[in-house]
PDB file of C-alpha atoms in Angstrom:
ATOM      1  CA  MET F   3     -16.171  13.313  -5.383  1.00 39.00           C
ATOM      2  CA  LEU F   4     -13.167  12.243  -7.057  1.00 46.00           C
ATOM      3  CA  GLY F   5     -14.121  12.540 -11.550  1.00 44.00           C
ATOM      4  CA  SER F   6     -14.671   9.079 -13.297  1.00 48.00           C
ATOM      5  CA  GLY F   7     -12.029   9.958 -15.932  1.00 53.00           C
ATOM      6  CA  ARG F   8      -9.042  10.094 -13.068  1.00 67.00           C
ATOM      7  CA  SER F   9      -5.271   8.374 -14.362  1.00 88.00           C
ATOM      8  CA  ILE F  10      -4.540   4.721 -12.952  1.00 94.00           C
ATOM      9  CA  MET F  11      -1.211   3.448 -12.996  1.00 96.00           C
ATOM     10  CA  ASP F  12       0.857   0.745 -13.424  1.00 97.00           C
ATOM     11  CA  PHE F  13       4.052   0.465 -11.153  1.00 97.00           C
ATOM     12  CA  THR F  14       6.475  -1.922  -9.718  1.00 96.00           C
ATOM     13  CA  LEU F  15       5.851  -2.418  -5.724  1.00 95.00           C
ATOM     14  CA  ILE F  16       8.549  -2.982  -3.506  1.00 91.00           C
ATOM     15  CA  THR F  17       8.445  -4.181   0.113  1.00 88.00           C
ATOM     16  CA  GLY F  18       9.904  -3.821   2.999  1.00 78.00           C
ATOM     17  CA  ARG F  19      10.433  -3.019   6.400  1.00 67.00           C
ATOM     18  CA  THR F  20      10.401   0.996   8.049  1.00 63.00           C
ATOM     19  CA  ILE F  21      11.833   2.312  11.437  1.00 53.00           C
ATOM     20  CA  ASP F  22       8.818   3.406  11.782  1.00 61.00           C
ATOM     21  CA  GLN F  23       6.847   0.892  11.373  1.00 55.00           C
ATOM     22  CA  GLY F  24       9.035  -2.195  13.544  1.00 51.00           C
ATOM     23  CA  CYS F  25       8.468   1.301  16.548  1.00 50.00           C
ATOM     24  CA  THR F  26       4.839   0.791  16.160  1.00 53.00           C
ATOM     25  CA  LYS F  27       4.201  -2.377  15.451  1.00 54.00           C
ATOM     26  CA  GLU F  28       5.826  -3.085  19.115  1.00 54.00           C
ATOM     27  CA  HIS F  29       3.064  -1.307  20.771  1.00 57.00           C
ATOM     28  CA  ALA F  30      -0.109  -2.007  19.166  1.00 59.00           C
ATOM     29  CA  LYS F  31      -1.420  -2.794  15.591  1.00 58.00           C
ATOM     30  CA  LEU F  32      -4.853  -1.741  15.931  1.00 58.00           C
ATOM     31  CA  SER F  33      -2.975   1.744  16.957  1.00 58.00           C
ATOM     32  CA  ASP F  34      -3.795   5.321  15.278  1.00 65.00           C
ATOM     33  CA  GLU F  35       0.138   5.360  14.755  1.00 62.00           C
ATOM     34  CA  TYR F  36      -0.097   1.865  13.283  1.00 61.00           C
ATOM     35  CA  LEU F  37      -2.142   2.321  10.394  1.00 64.00           C
ATOM     36  CA  LEU F  38      -0.170   6.048   9.488  1.00 67.00           C
ATOM     37  CA  ASN F  39       2.995   4.684   9.184  1.00 70.00           C
ATOM     38  CA  VAL F  40       2.263   1.320   7.746  1.00 78.00           C
ATOM     39  CA  ALA F  41      -1.140   2.010   5.650  1.00 88.00           C
ATOM     40  CA  VAL F  42       1.328   4.184   3.168  1.00 94.00           C
ATOM     41  CA  CYS F  43       2.641   4.319  -0.541  1.00 96.00           C
ATOM     42  CA  GLU F  44       6.084   6.104  -0.705  1.00 96.00           C
ATOM     43  CA  MET F  45       5.898   7.140  -4.311  1.00 97.00           C
ATOM     44  CA  ASN F  46       7.774   9.385  -6.399  1.00 97.00           C
ATOM     45  CA  PRO F  47       7.190  12.745  -6.936  1.00 97.00           C
ATOM     46  CA  GLU F  48       7.183  12.942 -10.617  1.00 96.00           C
ATOM     47  CA  ASP F  49       4.665   9.564 -10.297  1.00 97.00           C
ATOM     48  CA  MET F  50       2.540  11.728  -7.888  1.00 97.00           C
ATOM     49  CA  LYS F  51       2.046  14.629 -10.270  1.00 96.00           C
ATOM     50  CA  ARG F  52       1.054  12.159 -12.958  1.00 96.00           C
ATOM     51  CA  LEU F  53      -1.148  10.882 -11.154  1.00 97.00           C
ATOM     52  CA  ASN F  54      -2.616  14.062  -9.727  1.00 96.00           C
ATOM     53  CA  VAL F  55      -2.250  13.156  -6.326  1.00 97.00           C
ATOM     54  CA  ARG F  56      -0.901  14.918  -3.328  1.00 97.00           C
ATOM     55  CA  ASP F  57       0.880  14.118   0.170  1.00 97.00           C
ATOM     56  CA  GLY F  58      -2.086  12.188   2.310  1.00 97.00           C
ATOM     57  CA  ASP F  59      -4.334  11.951  -0.577  1.00 98.00           C
ATOM     58  CA  ASN F  60      -6.209   8.517  -0.490  1.00 98.00           C
ATOM     59  CA  VAL F  61      -5.029   6.184  -3.228  1.00 98.00           C
ATOM     60  CA  LYS F  62      -5.933   2.437  -4.034  1.00 98.00           C
ATOM     61  CA  ILE F  63      -3.644  -0.043  -5.299  1.00 97.00           C
ATOM     62  CA  MET F  64      -4.824  -3.300  -7.887  1.00 97.00           C
ATOM     63  CA  THR F  65      -3.887  -6.404  -7.993  1.00 94.00           C
ATOM     64  CA  ASP F  66      -5.744  -9.592  -9.276  1.00 91.00           C
ATOM     65  CA  VAL F  67      -5.779 -10.342  -5.795  1.00 89.00           C
ATOM     66  CA  GLY F  68      -7.645  -7.483  -4.893  1.00 92.00           C
ATOM     67  CA  SER F  69      -7.605  -3.823  -3.747  1.00 95.00           C
ATOM     68  CA  VAL F  70      -6.548  -1.747  -0.295  1.00 96.00           C
ATOM     69  CA  ILE F  71      -6.804   2.302   0.143  1.00 97.00           C
ATOM     70  CA  VAL F  72      -4.233   3.984   1.412  1.00 97.00           C
ATOM     71  CA  LYS F  73      -2.143   7.201   1.856  1.00 97.00           C
ATOM     72  CA  ALA F  74       0.427   8.161  -0.774  1.00 98.00           C
ATOM     73  CA  LYS F  75       3.315   9.809   0.258  1.00 96.00           C
ATOM     74  CA  ARG F  76       6.036  11.463  -0.812  1.00 97.00           C
ATOM     75  CA  SER F  77       9.460   9.661  -1.002  1.00 95.00           C
ATOM     76  CA  ARG F  78      12.642  11.483  -1.330  1.00 88.00           C
ATOM     77  CA  ARG F  79      14.160   8.017  -1.291  1.00 88.00           C
ATOM     78  CA  ILE F  80      12.484   7.296  -4.487  1.00 90.00           C
ATOM     79  CA  ARG F  81      14.210   8.607  -7.450  1.00 89.00           C
ATOM     80  CA  ARG F  82      13.123   6.273 -10.096  1.00 92.00           C
ATOM     81  CA  PRO F  83       9.766   6.667 -11.508  1.00 95.00           C
ATOM     82  CA  GLY F  84       7.200   3.960 -11.696  1.00 97.00           C
ATOM     83  CA  ILE F  85       8.519   2.384  -8.648  1.00 97.00           C
ATOM     84  CA  ILE F  86       5.799   2.788  -4.959  1.00 97.00           C
ATOM     85  CA  PHE F  87       7.018   1.008  -1.671  1.00 95.00           C
ATOM     86  CA  VAL F  88       4.715   0.085   0.750  1.00 94.00           C
ATOM     87  CA  PRO F  89       6.107  -1.339   4.326  1.00 92.00           C
ATOM     88  CA  PHE F  90       4.877  -4.757   5.612  1.00 85.00           C
ATOM     89  CA  GLY F  91       1.572  -5.303   7.318  1.00 83.00           C
ATOM     90  CA  PRO F  92      -1.685  -5.984   6.708  1.00 85.00           C
ATOM     91  CA  TRP F  93      -2.129  -4.278   3.937  1.00 87.00           C
ATOM     92  CA  ILE F  94       0.365  -4.883   1.681  1.00 87.00           C
ATOM     93  CA  ASN F  95      -0.286  -8.567   2.876  1.00 84.00           C
ATOM     94  CA  ALA F  96      -3.787  -8.136   1.212  1.00 86.00           C
ATOM     95  CA  ILE F  97      -3.063  -7.834  -1.877  1.00 87.00           C
ATOM     96  CA  LEU F  98       0.049 -10.306  -2.662  1.00 83.00           C
ATOM     97  CA  PRO F  99      -0.851 -13.829  -4.026  1.00 74.00           C
ATOM     98  CA  SER F 100      -0.164 -16.897  -1.898  1.00 72.00           C
ATOM     99  CA  GLU F 101       1.771 -18.331  -5.127  1.00 70.00           C
ATOM    100  CA  THR F 102       5.866 -19.208  -4.114  1.00 61.00           C
ATOM    101  CA  GLU F 103       6.548 -20.320  -7.209  1.00 68.00           C
ATOM    102  CA  GLY F 104       8.422 -23.204  -5.730  1.00 69.00           C
ATOM    103  CA  THR F 105      10.411 -20.339  -3.099  1.00 66.00           C
ATOM    104  CA  GLY F 106       8.625 -20.830   0.125  1.00 65.00           C
ATOM    105  CA  MET F 107       8.490 -16.401  -0.207  1.00 62.00           C
ATOM    106  CA  PRO F 108       5.376 -14.882  -1.888  1.00 63.00           C
ATOM    107  CA  PRO F 109       6.379 -12.224  -4.350  1.00 62.00           C
ATOM    108  CA  LEU F 110       7.435  -8.972  -1.721  1.00 65.00           C
ATOM    109  CA  LYS F 111       9.599  -7.376  -3.990  1.00 74.00           C
ATOM    110  CA  GLY F 112       9.179  -6.446  -8.092  1.00 76.00           C
ATOM    111  CA  PHE F 113       5.566  -7.472  -8.204  1.00 84.00           C
ATOM    112  CA  ARG F 114       3.414  -5.450 -11.181  1.00 92.00           C
ATOM    113  CA  VAL F 115       0.397  -3.127  -9.079  1.00 96.00           C
ATOM    114  CA  ARG F 116      -2.007  -0.540 -10.651  1.00 97.00           C
ATOM    115  CA  VAL F 117      -2.579   2.579  -8.420  1.00 98.00           C
ATOM    116  CA  GLU F 118      -5.737   5.100  -8.894  1.00 98.00           C
ATOM    117  CA  PRO F 119      -6.549   8.320  -6.708  1.00 98.00           C
ATOM    118  CA  THR F 120      -9.602   7.654  -4.702  1.00 98.00           C
ATOM    119  CA  ASP F 121     -12.315   9.468  -2.393  1.00 96.00           C
ATOM    120  CA  GLU F 122     -12.947   6.112  -0.252  1.00 96.00           C
ATOM    121  CA  PRO F 123     -11.470   5.673   3.145  1.00 96.00           C
ATOM    122  CA  VAL F 124      -8.000   3.581   3.854  1.00 94.00           C
ATOM    123  CA  SER F 125      -8.309   0.445   4.434  1.00 89.00           C
ATOM    124  CA  ASP F 126      -9.965  -0.716   8.018  1.00 86.00           C
ATOM    125  CA  ILE F 127      -7.528  -2.738   9.268  1.00 81.00           C
ATOM    126  CA  ARG F 128     -10.265  -4.890  11.271  1.00 79.00           C
ATOM    127  CA  SER F 129     -11.582  -5.263   7.744  1.00 84.00           C
ATOM    128  CA  LEU F 130      -8.674  -6.854   6.909  1.00 80.00           C
ATOM    129  CA  LEU F 131      -7.890  -9.128   9.170  1.00 75.00           C
ATOM    130  CA  LEU F 132     -10.778 -10.577   9.021  1.00 80.00           C
ATOM    131  CA  LYS F 133     -11.496 -10.917   5.547  1.00 77.00           C
ATOM    132  CA  ASN F 134      -8.202 -12.494   5.500  1.00 69.00           C
ATOM    133  CA  TYR F 135      -7.798 -14.008   8.258  1.00 67.00           C
ATOM    134  CA  GLY F 136     -11.091 -15.124   9.474  1.00 70.00           C
ATOM    135  CA  VAL F 137      -9.236 -12.873  12.732  1.00 62.00           C
ATOM    136  CA  LYS F 138     -11.536 -10.419  14.886  1.00 62.00           C
ATOM    137  CA  GLY F 139      -8.793  -7.392  15.570  1.00 54.00           C
TER     138      GLY F 139
END
């Protein structure tokens, strides 16, 4: 069990599509393969050290809207500390606000979040769908 003395860090969240996410969503969004490719948080290696998480550890991403648990993933693309990337999908949709500030688009890039290590399991897609959309997976 992780101790209560673990770090919580602030990050700027960037969302987007990935090739792996795109390929697996065409097969089945309820599959383990989709979970492995979408319920992830790509992080700068230095940020992972500061947060004391390793590749594959679970992290909780928190906003004022809610929180989700995903897998931390060491990124070779994120060179700047303080930035995380999470692919589009139910996990990220669950924690982004619906307010669009007149643009018609939610804040998918540059949104402030908090991240902490956790022993909690990765958020279940069926529970996310039911909670956020009233849809049973």
